[in-house]
Amino acid sequence: MADFAIARTPDDIRRAMEVNWPSILVVSDGSIDLRGTFTGQLVAVPPKYNYLADGDVIGFDHASRKFRTLYRRNSAHNSFLVTERCNNYCLMCSQSPKDVDDRWILGEIKESLPLIDPSTRALTFTGGETLSDWDDFIAVLKECRDLLPATAIQVLTNGRAFADSRIVDAWKKICHPNLMAAIPVYASVDHVHDHVVQAKGAFDETILGILKLKDRGQRVEIRVVLHALTAPIIEDTGRWIARNLPFVDHVALMGLENTGFAIANDAMLWMDPVDYGDGLAS
């Protein structure tokens, strides 16, 4: 019942009915002629959703008569939002944290994973803080190990949870062959990092988490978002990472997304990339 035939023309609908397909997704703004014989599930959406294709995964909310595209097989950039909750409150956060009970999302992800094409090259989990419900989320990553062993799995996390050895040990036991934790380090000075994430003590927990992950042989990416508080000291940050964390697997220097809190804090954060180009090149 999870498999829908995609119909874009009356002929598509007729052929799906002839083979008794149980579910049909019609992408059309025309009238739908079912000839009174169809008893399965039918969803009709307007032509602006014509991008939907074989292998895509969509989630329905029957109460509101709305749906969301959860996964697109032809896209190289698929991601799942795990939660909107977070114990950081970053000044430039593009996904503003919310204090809500959204644990239902993990259930939706678990239902989606068996429907994802096993040849998918990469899949990202993002938040909020993805490890807010770490036990349940690690169970999801184990499903990825079993169902998507050839897919590169990237988890965006602030890394603070990994200061807890129980969580690091559970992460190691996932044993996915291509699992990466992507963790932000915004400065080589603790109070600058803590100010950016608006959480006292966050720097110490983050660095401890990185050290514990690497001690257990896990893959780690460090992310540095460049703006007016971090870009002027990027050379110092780079030297500090090279000296203290030379064993991480990847370092990403990232531009500022002009959305979420970055809009509200524009006067504090905006810096023209031209003005930090020399430091970035160095």
Coordinates of C-alpha atoms in Angstrom, one line a residue:
M1 CA 0.0 0.0 0.0
A2 CA 3.0 2.3 0.3
D3 CA 3.6 2.1 -3.5
F4 CA 1.7 4.6 -5.5
A5 CA 1.5 4.6 -9.3
I6 CA 2.2 8.1 -10.7
A7 CA -0.4 9.2 -13.2
R8 CA -0.1 12.3 -15.2
T9 CA -2.7 11.6 -18.0
P10 CA -6.1 9.9 -18.2
D11 CA -4.4 7.0 -19.9
D12 CA -2.0 6.6 -17.0
I13 CA -5.0 6.4 -14.6
R14 CA -6.7 3.8 -16.9
R15 CA -3.7 1.6 -17.1
A16 CA -3.1 1.7 -13.3
M17 CA -6.8 0.7 -12.7
E18 CA -6.5 -2.1 -15.3
V19 CA -3.7 -3.8 -13.3
N20 CA -5.5 -3.1 -10.0
W21 CA -2.9 -0.9 -8.6
P22 CA -4.0 -0.2 -5.0
S23 CA -2.8 3.4 -4.8
I24 CA -2.6 6.2 -7.4
L25 CA -1.0 9.7 -7.2
V26 CA -2.4 11.9 -9.9
V27 CA -0.4 15.0 -10.9
S28 CA -2.9 17.0 -12.9
D29 CA -5.2 20.0 -12.8
G30 CA -7.8 18.3 -15.0
S31 CA -10.8 16.2 -13.9
I32 CA -10.3 12.6 -12.8
D33 CA -12.5 9.9 -14.3
L34 CA -12.5 6.8 -12.1
R35 CA -15.6 5.2 -13.8
G36 CA -16.9 4.1 -10.4
T37 CA -14.7 1.1 -10.2
F38 CA -11.7 2.3 -8.2
T39 CA -11.7 1.4 -4.5
G40 CA -8.1 2.0 -3.5
Q41 CA -6.2 5.1 -2.3
L42 CA -6.1 8.1 -4.6
V43 CA -4.3 11.4 -4.1
A44 CA -4.5 14.3 -6.6
V45 CA -2.0 17.2 -6.6
P46 CA -1.6 20.1 -9.0
P47 CA 1.0 20.2 -11.8
K48 CA 3.5 22.2 -9.7
Y49 CA 4.4 18.9 -8.1
N50 CA 5.3 17.4 -11.4
Y51 CA 8.9 16.9 -10.1
L52 CA 7.7 13.8 -8.1
A53 CA 9.1 10.7 -9.7
D54 CA 9.6 7.0 -9.2
G55 CA 11.4 6.2 -5.9
D56 CA 10.4 9.4 -4.1
V57 CA 9.0 9.3 -0.6
I58 CA 6.2 11.6 0.6
G59 CA 4.5 11.8 4.0
F60 CA 0.8 12.4 4.4
D61 CA -1.0 14.2 7.1
H62 CA -4.6 13.0 6.5
A63 CA -6.1 15.4 9.0
S64 CA -4.8 18.6 7.3
R65 CA -4.9 17.1 3.8
K66 CA -1.3 18.1 3.4
F67 CA 1.9 16.2 2.4
R68 CA 5.6 16.7 2.5
T69 CA 8.3 15.4 0.2
L70 CA 10.6 13.5 2.5
Y71 CA 13.1 12.0 0.0
R72 CA 13.8 12.5 -3.8
R73 CA 15.7 9.7 -5.4
N74 CA 17.1 11.9 -8.2
S75 CA 18.5 14.5 -5.7
A76 CA 22.1 14.3 -4.5
H77 CA 21.1 16.3 -1.3
N78 CA 18.5 14.5 0.8
S79 CA 18.2 15.3 4.5
F80 CA 15.8 14.5 7.4
L81 CA 15.0 17.0 10.1
V82 CA 15.3 15.0 13.3
T83 CA 14.0 17.6 15.8
E84 CA 13.6 21.3 16.3
R85 CA 14.8 21.2 19.9
C86 CA 18.4 22.2 20.7
N87 CA 20.5 23.0 23.8
N88 CA 22.4 25.7 21.8
Y89 CA 20.8 28.9 20.6
C90 CA 23.2 30.0 17.9
L91 CA 23.1 33.6 16.8
M92 CA 23.0 32.7 13.1
C93 CA 20.8 29.5 13.4
S94 CA 18.9 28.8 10.2
Q95 CA 16.6 26.3 11.9
S96 CA 15.5 28.3 15.0
P97 CA 15.1 26.1 18.0
K98 CA 11.7 25.3 19.4
D99 CA 10.7 23.8 22.8
V100 CA 8.2 21.3 21.4
D101 CA 7.6 17.6 21.7
D102 CA 8.4 16.4 18.2
R103 CA 9.6 12.9 18.9
W104 CA 7.0 11.7 16.4
I105 CA 9.5 12.7 13.7
L106 CA 11.8 9.8 14.5
G107 CA 8.9 7.4 13.9
E108 CA 8.3 9.0 10.5
I109 CA 11.9 8.6 9.6
K110 CA 11.9 4.9 10.7
E111 CA 8.9 4.3 8.4
S112 CA 10.7 6.1 5.5
L113 CA 14.1 4.4 5.6
P114 CA 12.8 1.0 4.1
L115 CA 11.4 3.0 1.1
I116 CA 14.7 4.8 0.3
D117 CA 16.7 3.5 -2.7
P118 CA 19.7 1.6 -1.3
S119 CA 21.9 3.1 -4.0
T120 CA 21.5 6.6 -2.5
R121 CA 25.0 8.1 -2.3
A122 CA 24.4 10.3 0.7
L123 CA 21.9 11.2 3.4
T124 CA 22.0 13.9 6.1
F125 CA 20.3 14.1 9.5
T126 CA 19.9 17.6 10.8
G127 CA 18.1 19.6 13.5
G128 CA 17.9 21.2 16.1
E129 CA 20.2 19.0 18.0
T130 CA 19.9 15.5 16.5
L131 CA 21.0 13.8 19.7
S132 CA 18.3 15.3 21.9
D133 CA 16.7 11.9 22.1
W134 CA 20.0 10.1 21.5
D135 CA 18.9 6.5 22.3
D136 CA 16.0 6.6 19.8
F137 CA 18.1 8.4 17.2
I138 CA 20.9 5.9 17.4
A139 CA 18.3 3.2 16.8
V140 CA 17.5 5.1 13.6
L141 CA 21.2 5.1 12.6
K142 CA 21.3 1.4 13.1
E143 CA 18.4 1.1 10.7
C144 CA 20.6 3.0 8.2
R145 CA 23.4 0.6 8.8
D146 CA 21.1 -2.4 8.0
L147 CA 19.1 -0.8 5.1
L148 CA 21.6 1.7 3.6
P149 CA 25.1 0.3 4.2
A150 CA 26.4 1.9 1.0
T151 CA 25.1 5.3 1.8
A152 CA 27.3 8.0 3.3
I153 CA 25.4 9.1 6.5
Q154 CA 26.2 12.6 7.8
V155 CA 24.8 13.7 11.2
L156 CA 24.8 17.5 12.0
T157 CA 25.2 17.9 15.8
N158 CA 26.7 20.4 18.1
G159 CA 28.8 17.6 19.6
R160 CA 28.1 18.4 23.2
A161 CA 26.3 15.1 23.8
F162 CA 29.5 13.2 23.0
A163 CA 31.0 14.5 26.3
D164 CA 28.9 11.7 27.8
S165 CA 30.9 8.4 27.3
R166 CA 27.7 6.4 27.2
I167 CA 26.6 8.2 24.1
V168 CA 30.0 7.9 22.4
D169 CA 30.1 4.1 23.1
A170 CA 26.6 3.7 21.7
W171 CA 27.6 5.7 18.6
K172 CA 30.6 3.4 18.1
K173 CA 28.4 0.3 18.3
I174 CA 26.3 1.5 15.3
C175 CA 29.2 0.3 13.1
H176 CA 27.9 2.0 9.9
P177 CA 30.8 1.9 7.4
N178 CA 30.4 5.5 6.4
L179 CA 29.0 7.5 9.3
M180 CA 30.2 11.1 10.0
A181 CA 29.5 13.5 12.8
A182 CA 29.6 17.1 11.6
I183 CA 30.4 19.3 14.6
P184 CA 30.8 23.1 14.7
V185 CA 33.9 24.8 16.3
Y186 CA 33.5 28.5 15.8
A187 CA 36.7 29.8 17.4
S188 CA 39.9 28.7 19.2
V189 CA 38.8 30.8 22.3
D190 CA 36.1 29.2 24.5
H191 CA 34.2 32.4 25.3
V192 CA 33.9 33.4 21.6
H193 CA 32.4 29.9 20.7
D194 CA 30.1 30.0 23.7
H195 CA 28.9 33.5 22.7
V196 CA 28.1 32.4 19.2
V197 CA 26.1 29.4 20.4
Q198 CA 24.7 31.3 23.4
A199 CA 25.6 28.5 25.8
K200 CA 28.2 28.8 28.6
G201 CA 30.5 25.8 28.7
A202 CA 29.6 24.6 25.2
F203 CA 33.1 24.8 23.9
D204 CA 34.6 22.5 26.5
E205 CA 31.8 19.9 26.0
T206 CA 32.2 20.1 22.2
I207 CA 35.9 19.6 22.2
L208 CA 35.7 16.8 24.7
G209 CA 33.1 15.2 22.6
I210 CA 35.3 15.4 19.5
L211 CA 38.2 13.9 21.4
K212 CA 36.1 11.0 22.7
L213 CA 34.8 10.3 19.2
K214 CA 38.3 10.2 17.7
D215 CA 39.6 8.1 20.6
R216 CA 37.0 5.5 19.5
G217 CA 38.0 5.7 15.9
Q218 CA 34.9 7.6 14.7
R219 CA 34.7 10.0 11.7
V220 CA 34.4 13.7 12.5
E221 CA 34.0 16.8 10.4
I222 CA 34.5 20.3 11.9
R223 CA 32.4 23.1 10.6
V224 CA 33.2 26.8 10.9
V225 CA 30.5 29.3 9.8
L226 CA 32.1 32.5 8.7
H227 CA 30.6 35.8 9.8
A228 CA 31.7 39.0 11.6
L229 CA 32.4 37.2 14.9
T230 CA 34.3 34.3 13.4
A231 CA 35.8 35.4 10.1
P232 CA 38.3 38.0 11.5
I233 CA 39.9 35.2 13.6
I234 CA 39.7 32.4 11.1
E235 CA 43.5 32.2 10.8
D236 CA 43.9 31.7 14.5
T237 CA 41.1 29.1 14.5
G238 CA 42.7 27.3 11.6
R239 CA 46.1 27.1 13.4
W240 CA 44.4 25.9 16.6
I241 CA 42.5 23.2 14.8
A242 CA 45.7 22.1 12.9
R243 CA 47.7 22.0 16.1
N244 CA 45.1 20.4 18.5
L245 CA 42.7 18.4 16.3
P246 CA 44.9 17.3 13.3
F247 CA 43.2 13.9 13.4
V248 CA 39.7 15.0 12.3
D249 CA 38.6 13.8 9.0
H250 CA 37.4 17.0 7.3
V251 CA 37.1 20.7 7.9
A252 CA 34.4 22.8 6.3
L253 CA 34.5 26.6 6.1
M254 CA 31.0 27.7 5.4
G255 CA 29.2 30.8 4.4
L256 CA 26.5 32.5 6.4
E257 CA 22.9 31.6 5.4
N258 CA 20.7 34.7 5.4
T259 CA 17.8 33.1 7.1
G260 CA 16.5 32.4 10.6
F261 CA 18.3 34.2 13.4
A262 CA 20.9 35.5 10.9
I263 CA 18.3 38.0 9.7
A264 CA 17.5 39.2 13.2
N265 CA 21.2 39.5 14.1
D266 CA 22.3 40.9 10.8
A267 CA 23.9 44.0 12.3
M268 CA 26.0 41.8 14.5
L269 CA 26.9 39.1 12.0
W270 CA 27.1 40.4 8.5
M271 CA 30.5 40.8 6.9
D272 CA 31.2 41.0 3.2
P273 CA 33.1 37.9 2.1
V274 CA 35.4 40.3 0.1
D275 CA 36.6 41.7 3.5
Y276 CA 37.7 38.4 4.9
G277 CA 39.0 36.9 1.7
D278 CA 42.7 37.4 2.5
G279 CA 42.3 35.7 5.9
L280 CA 40.3 32.9 4.4
A281 CA 42.9 32.3 1.7
S282 CA 45.7 32.3 4.3

